[in-house]
mmCIF file of C-alpha atoms in Angstrom:
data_model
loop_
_atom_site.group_PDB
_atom_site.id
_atom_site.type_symbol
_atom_site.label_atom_id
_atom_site.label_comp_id
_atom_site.label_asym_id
_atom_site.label_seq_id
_atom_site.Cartn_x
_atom_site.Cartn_y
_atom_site.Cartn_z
ATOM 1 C CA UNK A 369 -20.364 8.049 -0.667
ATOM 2 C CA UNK A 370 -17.513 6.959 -2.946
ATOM 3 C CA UNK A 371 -16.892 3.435 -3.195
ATOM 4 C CA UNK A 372 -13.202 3.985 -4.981
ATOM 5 C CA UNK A 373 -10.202 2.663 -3.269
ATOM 6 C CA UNK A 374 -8.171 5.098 -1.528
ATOM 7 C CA UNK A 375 -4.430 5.327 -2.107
ATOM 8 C CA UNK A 376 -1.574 7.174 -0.341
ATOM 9 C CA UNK A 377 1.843 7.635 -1.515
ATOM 10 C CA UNK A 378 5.195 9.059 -0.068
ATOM 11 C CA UNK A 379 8.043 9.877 -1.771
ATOM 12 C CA UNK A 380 10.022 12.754 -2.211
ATOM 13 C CA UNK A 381 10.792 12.665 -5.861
ATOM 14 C CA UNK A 382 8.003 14.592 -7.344
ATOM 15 C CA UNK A 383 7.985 13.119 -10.626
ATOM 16 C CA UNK A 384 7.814 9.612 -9.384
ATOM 17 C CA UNK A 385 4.729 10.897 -7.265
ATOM 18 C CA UNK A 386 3.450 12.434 -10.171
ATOM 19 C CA UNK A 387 3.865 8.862 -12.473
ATOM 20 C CA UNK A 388 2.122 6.690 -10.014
ATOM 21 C CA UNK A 389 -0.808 9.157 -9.202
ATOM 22 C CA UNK A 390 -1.611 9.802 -13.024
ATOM 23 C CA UNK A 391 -1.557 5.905 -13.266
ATOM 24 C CA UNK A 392 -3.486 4.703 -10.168
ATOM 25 C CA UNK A 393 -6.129 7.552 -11.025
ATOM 26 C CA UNK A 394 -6.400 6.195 -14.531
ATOM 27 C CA UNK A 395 -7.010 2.913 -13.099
ATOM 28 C CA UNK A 396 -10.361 4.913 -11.024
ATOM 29 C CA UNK A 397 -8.794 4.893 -7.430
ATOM 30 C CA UNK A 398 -8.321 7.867 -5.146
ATOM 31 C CA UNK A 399 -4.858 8.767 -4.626
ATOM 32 C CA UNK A 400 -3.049 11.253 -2.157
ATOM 33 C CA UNK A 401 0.525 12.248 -2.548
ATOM 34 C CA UNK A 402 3.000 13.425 0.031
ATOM 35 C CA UNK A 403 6.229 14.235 0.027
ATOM 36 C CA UNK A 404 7.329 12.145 3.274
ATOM 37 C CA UNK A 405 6.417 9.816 5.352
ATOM 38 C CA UNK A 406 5.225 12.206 8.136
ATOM 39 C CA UNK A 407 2.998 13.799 6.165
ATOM 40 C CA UNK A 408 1.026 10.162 5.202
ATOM 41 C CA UNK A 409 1.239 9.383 8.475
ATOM 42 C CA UNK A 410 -0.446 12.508 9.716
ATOM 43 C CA UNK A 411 -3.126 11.878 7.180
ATOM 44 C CA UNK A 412 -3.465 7.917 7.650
ATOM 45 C CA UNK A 413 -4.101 9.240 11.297
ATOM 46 C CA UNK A 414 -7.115 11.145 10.513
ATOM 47 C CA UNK A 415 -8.277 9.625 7.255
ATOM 48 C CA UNK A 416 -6.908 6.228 6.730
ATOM 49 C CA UNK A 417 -6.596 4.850 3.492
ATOM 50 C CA UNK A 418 -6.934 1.536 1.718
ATOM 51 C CA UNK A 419 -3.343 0.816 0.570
ATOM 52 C CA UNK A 420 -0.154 2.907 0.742
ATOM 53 C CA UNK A 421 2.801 3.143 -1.498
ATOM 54 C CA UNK A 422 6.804 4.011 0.506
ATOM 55 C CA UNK A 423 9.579 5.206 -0.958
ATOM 56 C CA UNK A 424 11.955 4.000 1.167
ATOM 57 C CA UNK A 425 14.131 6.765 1.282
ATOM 58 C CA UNK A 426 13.021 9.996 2.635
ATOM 59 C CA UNK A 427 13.282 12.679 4.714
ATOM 60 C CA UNK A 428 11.975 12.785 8.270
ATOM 61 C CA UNK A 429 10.628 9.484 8.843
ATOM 62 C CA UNK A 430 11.671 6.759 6.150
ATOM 63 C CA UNK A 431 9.773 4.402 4.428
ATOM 64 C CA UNK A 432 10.920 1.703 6.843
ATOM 65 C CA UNK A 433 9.910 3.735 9.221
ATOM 66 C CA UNK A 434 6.826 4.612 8.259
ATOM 67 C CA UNK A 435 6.122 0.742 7.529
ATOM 68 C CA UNK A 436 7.055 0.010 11.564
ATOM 69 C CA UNK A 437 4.173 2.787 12.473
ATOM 70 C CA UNK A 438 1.797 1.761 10.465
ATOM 71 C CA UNK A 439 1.882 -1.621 11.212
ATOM 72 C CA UNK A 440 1.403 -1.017 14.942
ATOM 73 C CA UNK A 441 -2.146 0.015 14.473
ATOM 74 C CA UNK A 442 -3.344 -0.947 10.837
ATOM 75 C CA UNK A 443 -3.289 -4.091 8.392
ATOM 76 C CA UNK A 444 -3.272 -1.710 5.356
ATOM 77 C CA UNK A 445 -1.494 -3.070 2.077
ATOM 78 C CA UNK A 446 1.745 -1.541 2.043
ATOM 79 C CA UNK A 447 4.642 -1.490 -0.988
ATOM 80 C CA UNK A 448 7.622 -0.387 -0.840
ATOM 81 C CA UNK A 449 9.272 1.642 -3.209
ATOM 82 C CA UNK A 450 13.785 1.656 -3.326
ATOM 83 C CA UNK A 451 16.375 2.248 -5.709
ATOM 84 C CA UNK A 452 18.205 0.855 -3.813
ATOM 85 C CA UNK A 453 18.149 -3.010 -4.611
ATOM 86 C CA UNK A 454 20.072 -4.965 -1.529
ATOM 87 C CA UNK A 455 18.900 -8.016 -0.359
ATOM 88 C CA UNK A 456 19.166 -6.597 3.002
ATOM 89 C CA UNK A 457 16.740 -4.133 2.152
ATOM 90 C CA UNK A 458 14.161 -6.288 0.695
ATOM 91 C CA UNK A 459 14.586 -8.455 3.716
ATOM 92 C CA UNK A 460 14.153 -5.361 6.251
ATOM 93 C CA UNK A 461 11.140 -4.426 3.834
ATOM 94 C CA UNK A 462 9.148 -7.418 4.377
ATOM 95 C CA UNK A 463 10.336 -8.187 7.506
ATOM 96 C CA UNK A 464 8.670 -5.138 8.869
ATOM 97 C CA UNK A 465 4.990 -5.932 7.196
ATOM 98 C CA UNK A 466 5.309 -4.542 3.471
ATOM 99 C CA UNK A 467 3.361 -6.759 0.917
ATOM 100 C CA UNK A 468 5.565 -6.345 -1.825
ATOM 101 C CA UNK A 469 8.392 -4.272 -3.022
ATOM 102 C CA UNK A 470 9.936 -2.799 -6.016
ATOM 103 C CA UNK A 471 13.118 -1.472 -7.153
ATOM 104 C CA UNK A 472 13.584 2.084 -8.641
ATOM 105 C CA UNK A 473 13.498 2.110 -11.707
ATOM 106 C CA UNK A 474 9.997 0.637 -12.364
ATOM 107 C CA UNK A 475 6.926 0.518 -14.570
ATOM 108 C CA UNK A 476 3.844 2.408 -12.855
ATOM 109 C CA UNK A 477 1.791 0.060 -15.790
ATOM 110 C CA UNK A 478 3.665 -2.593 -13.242
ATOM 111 C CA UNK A 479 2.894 -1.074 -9.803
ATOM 112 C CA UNK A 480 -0.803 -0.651 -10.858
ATOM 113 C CA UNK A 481 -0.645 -4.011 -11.847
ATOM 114 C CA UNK A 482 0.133 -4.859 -8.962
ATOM 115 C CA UNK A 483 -1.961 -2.738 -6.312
ATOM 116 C CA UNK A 484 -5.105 -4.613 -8.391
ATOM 117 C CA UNK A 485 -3.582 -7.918 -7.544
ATOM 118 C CA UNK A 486 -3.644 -7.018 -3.994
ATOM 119 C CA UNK A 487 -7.298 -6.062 -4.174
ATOM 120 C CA UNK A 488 -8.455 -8.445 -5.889
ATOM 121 C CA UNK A 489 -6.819 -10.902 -3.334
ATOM 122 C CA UNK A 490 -8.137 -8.669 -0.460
ATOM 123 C CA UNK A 491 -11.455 -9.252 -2.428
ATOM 124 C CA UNK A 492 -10.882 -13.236 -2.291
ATOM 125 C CA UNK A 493 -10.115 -13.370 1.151
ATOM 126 C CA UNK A 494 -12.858 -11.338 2.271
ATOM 127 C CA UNK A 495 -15.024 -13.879 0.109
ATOM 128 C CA UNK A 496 -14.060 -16.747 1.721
ATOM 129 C CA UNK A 497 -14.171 -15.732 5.632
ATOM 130 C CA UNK A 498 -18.049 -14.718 4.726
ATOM 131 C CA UNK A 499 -18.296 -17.891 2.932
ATOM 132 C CA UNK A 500 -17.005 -20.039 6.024
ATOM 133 C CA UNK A 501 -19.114 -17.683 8.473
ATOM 134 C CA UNK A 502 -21.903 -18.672 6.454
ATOM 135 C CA UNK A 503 -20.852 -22.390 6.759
ATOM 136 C CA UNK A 504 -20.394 -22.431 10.391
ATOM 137 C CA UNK A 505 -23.270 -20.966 10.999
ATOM 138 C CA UNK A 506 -25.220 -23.544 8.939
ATOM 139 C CA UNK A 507 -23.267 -26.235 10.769
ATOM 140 C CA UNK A 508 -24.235 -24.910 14.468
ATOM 141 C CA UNK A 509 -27.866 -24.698 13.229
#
């Protein structure tokens, strides 16, 4: 069984999906493109991943969207891709669970950079909850 992190990413420019796959893959995670957001939502249905990267704008269901669904039934790591660079958006972004968000144009070196960053912290967190289970437990005992 494979131990690498899974990654899925929607957006419709095919280059961009191209970019970020090459560079997460390089980086030794898993990564699934789609084209829209239905078609990572199908497959986040049925296989669901560690961390997923939105464009925000798309066809069919946008990255906002996509966001709103996902956070319904999952905690997954979520950034948001936009060239479109409004406060508003950013806001609406957030607002609706991303973890982070990034304007178009940007560095994949930078959005791998970042997707570690929210593993590693992931990693921390996951750390310390055993790590205070562990202490509690001691204390009752």
């Amino acid at each position: 069984m494979s131990t690498k992190k899974k990654i899925y990413i929607a957006d419709d420019e095919a280059n961009i999906r191209t970019a970020i796959k090459t560079f997460l893959e390089n980086a030794d995670y898993t990564v699934e493109a789609f084209e829209t957001g239905d078609q990572l939502l199908e497959a986040f249905t049925e296989r669901p991943a560690d961390l997923v990267v939105l464009d925000v704008m798309m066809p069919g269901s946008n990255g906002f969207v996509v966001c709103k669904k996902l956070r319904q039934s999952s905690h997954v790591p979520i950034i948001m891709l936009t060239a479109r660079d409004s406060d508003l958006d950013y806001a609406t972004g957030l607002d609706l669970g991303s973890d982070d968000y990034l304007i178009k144009p940007f560095s994949p070196m930078a959005l791998t950079m970042r997707v570690k960053a929210i593993f590693r912290r992931m990693e921390f967190e996951r750390q310390a909850h055993a790590e205070n289970g562990a202490a509690h437990e001691i204390e009752e005992n």
